[in-house]
mmCIF file with all atom_site columns, C-alpha atoms in Angstrom:
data_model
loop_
_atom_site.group_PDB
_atom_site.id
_atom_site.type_symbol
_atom_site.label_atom_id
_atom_site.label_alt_id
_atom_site.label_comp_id
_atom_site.label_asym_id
_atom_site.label_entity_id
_atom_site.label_seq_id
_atom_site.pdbx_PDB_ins_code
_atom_site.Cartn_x
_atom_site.Cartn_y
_atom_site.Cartn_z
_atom_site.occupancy
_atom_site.B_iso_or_equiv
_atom_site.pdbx_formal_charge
_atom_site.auth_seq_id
_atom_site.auth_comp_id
_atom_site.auth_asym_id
_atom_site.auth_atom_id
_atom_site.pdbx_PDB_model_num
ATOM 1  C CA . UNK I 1 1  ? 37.922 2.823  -85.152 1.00 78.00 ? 17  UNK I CA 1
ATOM 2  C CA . UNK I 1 2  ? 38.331 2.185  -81.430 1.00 91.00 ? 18  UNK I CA 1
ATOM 3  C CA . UNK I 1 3  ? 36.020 2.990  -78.914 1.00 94.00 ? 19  UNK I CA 1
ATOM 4  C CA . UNK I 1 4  ? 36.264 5.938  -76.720 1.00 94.00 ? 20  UNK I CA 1
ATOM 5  C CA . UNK I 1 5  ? 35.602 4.302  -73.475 1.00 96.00 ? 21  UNK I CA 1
ATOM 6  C CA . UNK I 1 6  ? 34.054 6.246  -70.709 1.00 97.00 ? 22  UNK I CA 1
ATOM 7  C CA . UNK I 1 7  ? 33.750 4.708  -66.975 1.00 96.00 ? 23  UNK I CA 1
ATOM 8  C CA . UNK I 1 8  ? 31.180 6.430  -64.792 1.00 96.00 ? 24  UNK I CA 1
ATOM 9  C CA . UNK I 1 9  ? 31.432 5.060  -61.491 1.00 96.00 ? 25  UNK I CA 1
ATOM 10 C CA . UNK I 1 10 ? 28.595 6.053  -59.290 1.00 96.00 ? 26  UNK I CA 1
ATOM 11 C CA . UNK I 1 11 ? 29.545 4.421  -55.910 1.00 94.00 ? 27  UNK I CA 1
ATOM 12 C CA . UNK I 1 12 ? 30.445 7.781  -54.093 1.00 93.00 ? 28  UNK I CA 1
ATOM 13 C CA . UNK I 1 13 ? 27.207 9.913  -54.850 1.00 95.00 ? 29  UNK I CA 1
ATOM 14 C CA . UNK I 1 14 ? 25.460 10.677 -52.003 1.00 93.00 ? 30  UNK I CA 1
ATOM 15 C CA . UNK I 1 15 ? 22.896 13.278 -53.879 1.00 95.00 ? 31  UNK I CA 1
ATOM 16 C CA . UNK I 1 16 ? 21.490 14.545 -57.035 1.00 96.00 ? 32  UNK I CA 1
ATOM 17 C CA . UNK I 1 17 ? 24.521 17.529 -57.339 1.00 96.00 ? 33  UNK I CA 1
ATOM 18 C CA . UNK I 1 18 ? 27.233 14.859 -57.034 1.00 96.00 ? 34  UNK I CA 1
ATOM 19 C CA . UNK I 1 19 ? 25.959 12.362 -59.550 1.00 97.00 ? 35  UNK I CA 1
ATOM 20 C CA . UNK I 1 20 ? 25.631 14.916 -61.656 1.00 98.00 ? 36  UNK I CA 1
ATOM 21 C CA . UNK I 1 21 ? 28.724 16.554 -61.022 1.00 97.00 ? 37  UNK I CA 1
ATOM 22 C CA . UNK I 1 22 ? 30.317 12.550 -61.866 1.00 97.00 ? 38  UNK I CA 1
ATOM 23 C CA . UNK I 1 23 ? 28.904 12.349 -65.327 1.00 98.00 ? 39  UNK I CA 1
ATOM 24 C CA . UNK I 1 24 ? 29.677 16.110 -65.536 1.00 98.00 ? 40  UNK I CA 1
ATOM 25 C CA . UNK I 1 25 ? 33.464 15.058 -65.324 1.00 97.00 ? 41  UNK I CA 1
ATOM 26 C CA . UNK I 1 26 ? 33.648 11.904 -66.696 1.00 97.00 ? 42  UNK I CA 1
ATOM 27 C CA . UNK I 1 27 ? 32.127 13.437 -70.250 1.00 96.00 ? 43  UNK I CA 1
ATOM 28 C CA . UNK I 1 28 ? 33.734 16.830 -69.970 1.00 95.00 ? 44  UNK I CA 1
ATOM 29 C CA . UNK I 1 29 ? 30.368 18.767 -70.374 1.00 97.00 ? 45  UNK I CA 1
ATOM 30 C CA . UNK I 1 30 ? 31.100 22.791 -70.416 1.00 95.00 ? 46  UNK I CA 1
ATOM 31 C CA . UNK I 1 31 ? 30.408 24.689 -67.082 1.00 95.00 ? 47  UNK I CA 1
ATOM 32 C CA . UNK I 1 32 ? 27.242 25.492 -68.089 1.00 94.00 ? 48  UNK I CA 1
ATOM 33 C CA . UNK I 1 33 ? 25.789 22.270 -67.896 1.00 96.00 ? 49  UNK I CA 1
ATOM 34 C CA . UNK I 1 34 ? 22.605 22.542 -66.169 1.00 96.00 ? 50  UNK I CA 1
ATOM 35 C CA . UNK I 1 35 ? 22.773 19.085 -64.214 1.00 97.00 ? 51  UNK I CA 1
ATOM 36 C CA . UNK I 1 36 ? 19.077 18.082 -64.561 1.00 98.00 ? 52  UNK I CA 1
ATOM 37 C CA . UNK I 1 37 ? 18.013 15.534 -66.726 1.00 98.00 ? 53  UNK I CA 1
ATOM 38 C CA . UNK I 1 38 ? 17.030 17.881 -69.504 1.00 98.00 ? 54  UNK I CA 1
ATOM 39 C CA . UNK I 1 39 ? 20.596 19.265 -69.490 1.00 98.00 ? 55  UNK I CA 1
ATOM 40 C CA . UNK I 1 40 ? 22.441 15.693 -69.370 1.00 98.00 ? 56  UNK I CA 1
ATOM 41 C CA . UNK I 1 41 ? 20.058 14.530 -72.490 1.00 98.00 ? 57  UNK I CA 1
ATOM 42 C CA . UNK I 1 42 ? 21.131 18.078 -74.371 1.00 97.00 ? 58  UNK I CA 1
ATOM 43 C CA . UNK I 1 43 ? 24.933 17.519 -73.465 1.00 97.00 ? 59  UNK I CA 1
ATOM 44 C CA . UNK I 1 44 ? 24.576 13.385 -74.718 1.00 97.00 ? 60  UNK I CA 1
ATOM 45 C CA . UNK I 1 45 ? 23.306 14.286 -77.290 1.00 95.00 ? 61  UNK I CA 1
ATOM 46 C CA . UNK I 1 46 ? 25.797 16.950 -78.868 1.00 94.00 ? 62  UNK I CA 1
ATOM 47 C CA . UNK I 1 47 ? 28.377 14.122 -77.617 1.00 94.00 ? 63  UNK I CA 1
ATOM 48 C CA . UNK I 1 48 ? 26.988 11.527 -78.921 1.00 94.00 ? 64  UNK I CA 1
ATOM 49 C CA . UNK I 1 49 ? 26.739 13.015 -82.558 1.00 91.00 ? 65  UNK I CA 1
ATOM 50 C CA . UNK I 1 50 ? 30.445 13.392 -83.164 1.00 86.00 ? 66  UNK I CA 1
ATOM 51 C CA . UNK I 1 51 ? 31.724 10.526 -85.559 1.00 86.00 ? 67  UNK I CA 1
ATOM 52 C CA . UNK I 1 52 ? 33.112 8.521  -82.807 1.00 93.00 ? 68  UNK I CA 1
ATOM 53 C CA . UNK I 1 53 ? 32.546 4.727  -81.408 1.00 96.00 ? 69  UNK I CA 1
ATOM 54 C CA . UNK I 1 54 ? 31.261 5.420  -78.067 1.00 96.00 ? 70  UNK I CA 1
ATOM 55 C CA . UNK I 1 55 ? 31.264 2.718  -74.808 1.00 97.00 ? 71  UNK I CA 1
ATOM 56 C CA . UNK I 1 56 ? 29.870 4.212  -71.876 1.00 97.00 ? 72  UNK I CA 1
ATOM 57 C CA . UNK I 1 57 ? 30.460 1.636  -68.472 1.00 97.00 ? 73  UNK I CA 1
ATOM 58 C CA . UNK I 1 58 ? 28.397 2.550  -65.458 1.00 97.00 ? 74  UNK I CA 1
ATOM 59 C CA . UNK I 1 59 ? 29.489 0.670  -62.246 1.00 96.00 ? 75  UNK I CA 1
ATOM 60 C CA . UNK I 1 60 ? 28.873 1.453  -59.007 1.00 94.00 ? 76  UNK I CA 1
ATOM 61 C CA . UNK I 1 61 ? 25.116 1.602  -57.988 1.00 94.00 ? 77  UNK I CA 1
ATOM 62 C CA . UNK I 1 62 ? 25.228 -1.378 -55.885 1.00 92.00 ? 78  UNK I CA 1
ATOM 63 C CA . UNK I 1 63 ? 26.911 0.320  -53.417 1.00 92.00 ? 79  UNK I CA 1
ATOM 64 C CA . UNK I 1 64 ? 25.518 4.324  -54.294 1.00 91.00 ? 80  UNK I CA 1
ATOM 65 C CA . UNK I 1 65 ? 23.024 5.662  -51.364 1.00 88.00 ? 81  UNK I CA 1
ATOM 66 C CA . UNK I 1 66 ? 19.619 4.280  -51.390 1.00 89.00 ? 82  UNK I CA 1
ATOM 67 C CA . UNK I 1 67 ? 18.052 7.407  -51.291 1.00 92.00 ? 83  UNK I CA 1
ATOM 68 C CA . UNK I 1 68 ? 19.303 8.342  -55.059 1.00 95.00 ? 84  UNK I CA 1
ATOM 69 C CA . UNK I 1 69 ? 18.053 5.113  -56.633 1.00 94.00 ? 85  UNK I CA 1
ATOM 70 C CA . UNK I 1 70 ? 14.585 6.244  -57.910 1.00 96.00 ? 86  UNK I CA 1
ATOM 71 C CA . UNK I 1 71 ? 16.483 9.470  -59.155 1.00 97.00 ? 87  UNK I CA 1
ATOM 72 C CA . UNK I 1 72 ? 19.214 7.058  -61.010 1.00 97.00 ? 88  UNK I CA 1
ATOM 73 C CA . UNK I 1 73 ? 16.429 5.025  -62.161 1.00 97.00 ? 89  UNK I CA 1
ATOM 74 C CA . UNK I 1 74 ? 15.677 8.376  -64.436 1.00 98.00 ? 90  UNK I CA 1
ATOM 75 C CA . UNK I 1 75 ? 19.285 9.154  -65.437 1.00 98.00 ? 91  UNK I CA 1
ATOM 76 C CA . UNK I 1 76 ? 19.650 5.597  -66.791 1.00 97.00 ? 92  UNK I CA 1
ATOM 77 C CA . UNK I 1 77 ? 16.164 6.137  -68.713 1.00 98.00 ? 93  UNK I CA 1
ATOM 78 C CA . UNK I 1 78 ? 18.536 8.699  -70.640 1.00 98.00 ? 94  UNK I CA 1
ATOM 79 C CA . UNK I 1 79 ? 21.136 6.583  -71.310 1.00 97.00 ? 95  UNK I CA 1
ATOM 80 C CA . UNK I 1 80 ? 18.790 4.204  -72.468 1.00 97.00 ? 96  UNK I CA 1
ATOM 81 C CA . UNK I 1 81 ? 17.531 6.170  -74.719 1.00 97.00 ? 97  UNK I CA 1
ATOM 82 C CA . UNK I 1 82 ? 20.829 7.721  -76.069 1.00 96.00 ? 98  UNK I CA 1
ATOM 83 C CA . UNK I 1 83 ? 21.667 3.787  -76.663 1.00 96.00 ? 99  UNK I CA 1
ATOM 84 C CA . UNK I 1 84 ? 18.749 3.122  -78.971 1.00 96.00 ? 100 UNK I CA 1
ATOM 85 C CA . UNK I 1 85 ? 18.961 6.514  -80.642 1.00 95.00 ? 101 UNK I CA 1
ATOM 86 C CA . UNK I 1 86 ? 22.735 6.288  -81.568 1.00 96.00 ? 102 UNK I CA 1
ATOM 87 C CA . UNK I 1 87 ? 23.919 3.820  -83.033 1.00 94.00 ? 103 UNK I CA 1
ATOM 88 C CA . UNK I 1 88 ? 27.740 4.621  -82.212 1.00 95.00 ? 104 UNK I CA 1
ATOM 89 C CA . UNK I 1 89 ? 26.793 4.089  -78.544 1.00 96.00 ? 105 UNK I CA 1
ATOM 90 C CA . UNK I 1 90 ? 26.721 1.502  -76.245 1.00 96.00 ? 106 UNK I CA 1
ATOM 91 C CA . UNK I 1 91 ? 26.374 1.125  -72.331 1.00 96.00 ? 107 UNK I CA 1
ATOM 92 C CA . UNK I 1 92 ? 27.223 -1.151 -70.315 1.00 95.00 ? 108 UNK I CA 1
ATOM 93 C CA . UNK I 1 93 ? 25.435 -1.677 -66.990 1.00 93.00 ? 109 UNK I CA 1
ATOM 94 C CA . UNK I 1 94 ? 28.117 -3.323 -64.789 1.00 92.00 ? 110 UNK I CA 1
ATOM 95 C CA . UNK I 1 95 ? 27.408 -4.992 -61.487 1.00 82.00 ? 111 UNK I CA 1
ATOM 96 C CA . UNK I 1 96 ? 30.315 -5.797 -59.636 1.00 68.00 ? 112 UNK I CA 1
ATOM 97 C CA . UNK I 1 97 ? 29.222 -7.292 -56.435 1.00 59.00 ? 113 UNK I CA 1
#
């Protein structure tokens, strides 16, 4: 089974609403995702518990606004912890400066 691959490039969010809004798109949450971190953990998680091989890529923080950093520092905590709690999923921190 092939992985379904999943680029999240960060590069253009300016703010909280807009990163959100990213992942938002790139996973095809419902409308009634809550974009806080509580919500993106609930949405990962029904996701993430589908039989499916899953490679998530995020790019792009090298370049994102400075001022959303210590917030992404907590959205990658997620990931982080949907990586060691599933083990169909892996992510990719990718740095391409």
């Amino acid at each position: 089974m092939q992985p379904k691959r999943i680029e999240l490039d960060v590069s253009r969010c300016s703010c909280c609403e807009e990163l959100h809004e990213t992942i938002k798109q790139a996973f095809d949450f419902p409308e009634y995702y809550g974009k806080n971190l509580d919500a993106l953990w609930d949405c990962l998680r029904d996701v993430f518990a589908k039989e499916q091989l899953w490679e998530i890529s995020i790019s792009g923080m090298e370049r994102m606004n400075e001022e959303l950093w210590p917030y992404m520092q907590e959205v990658l905590k997620v990931f982080a912890q949907a990586d060691r709690e599933f083990p169909n999923v892996k992510v990719l921190l990718i740095n391409k400066e």
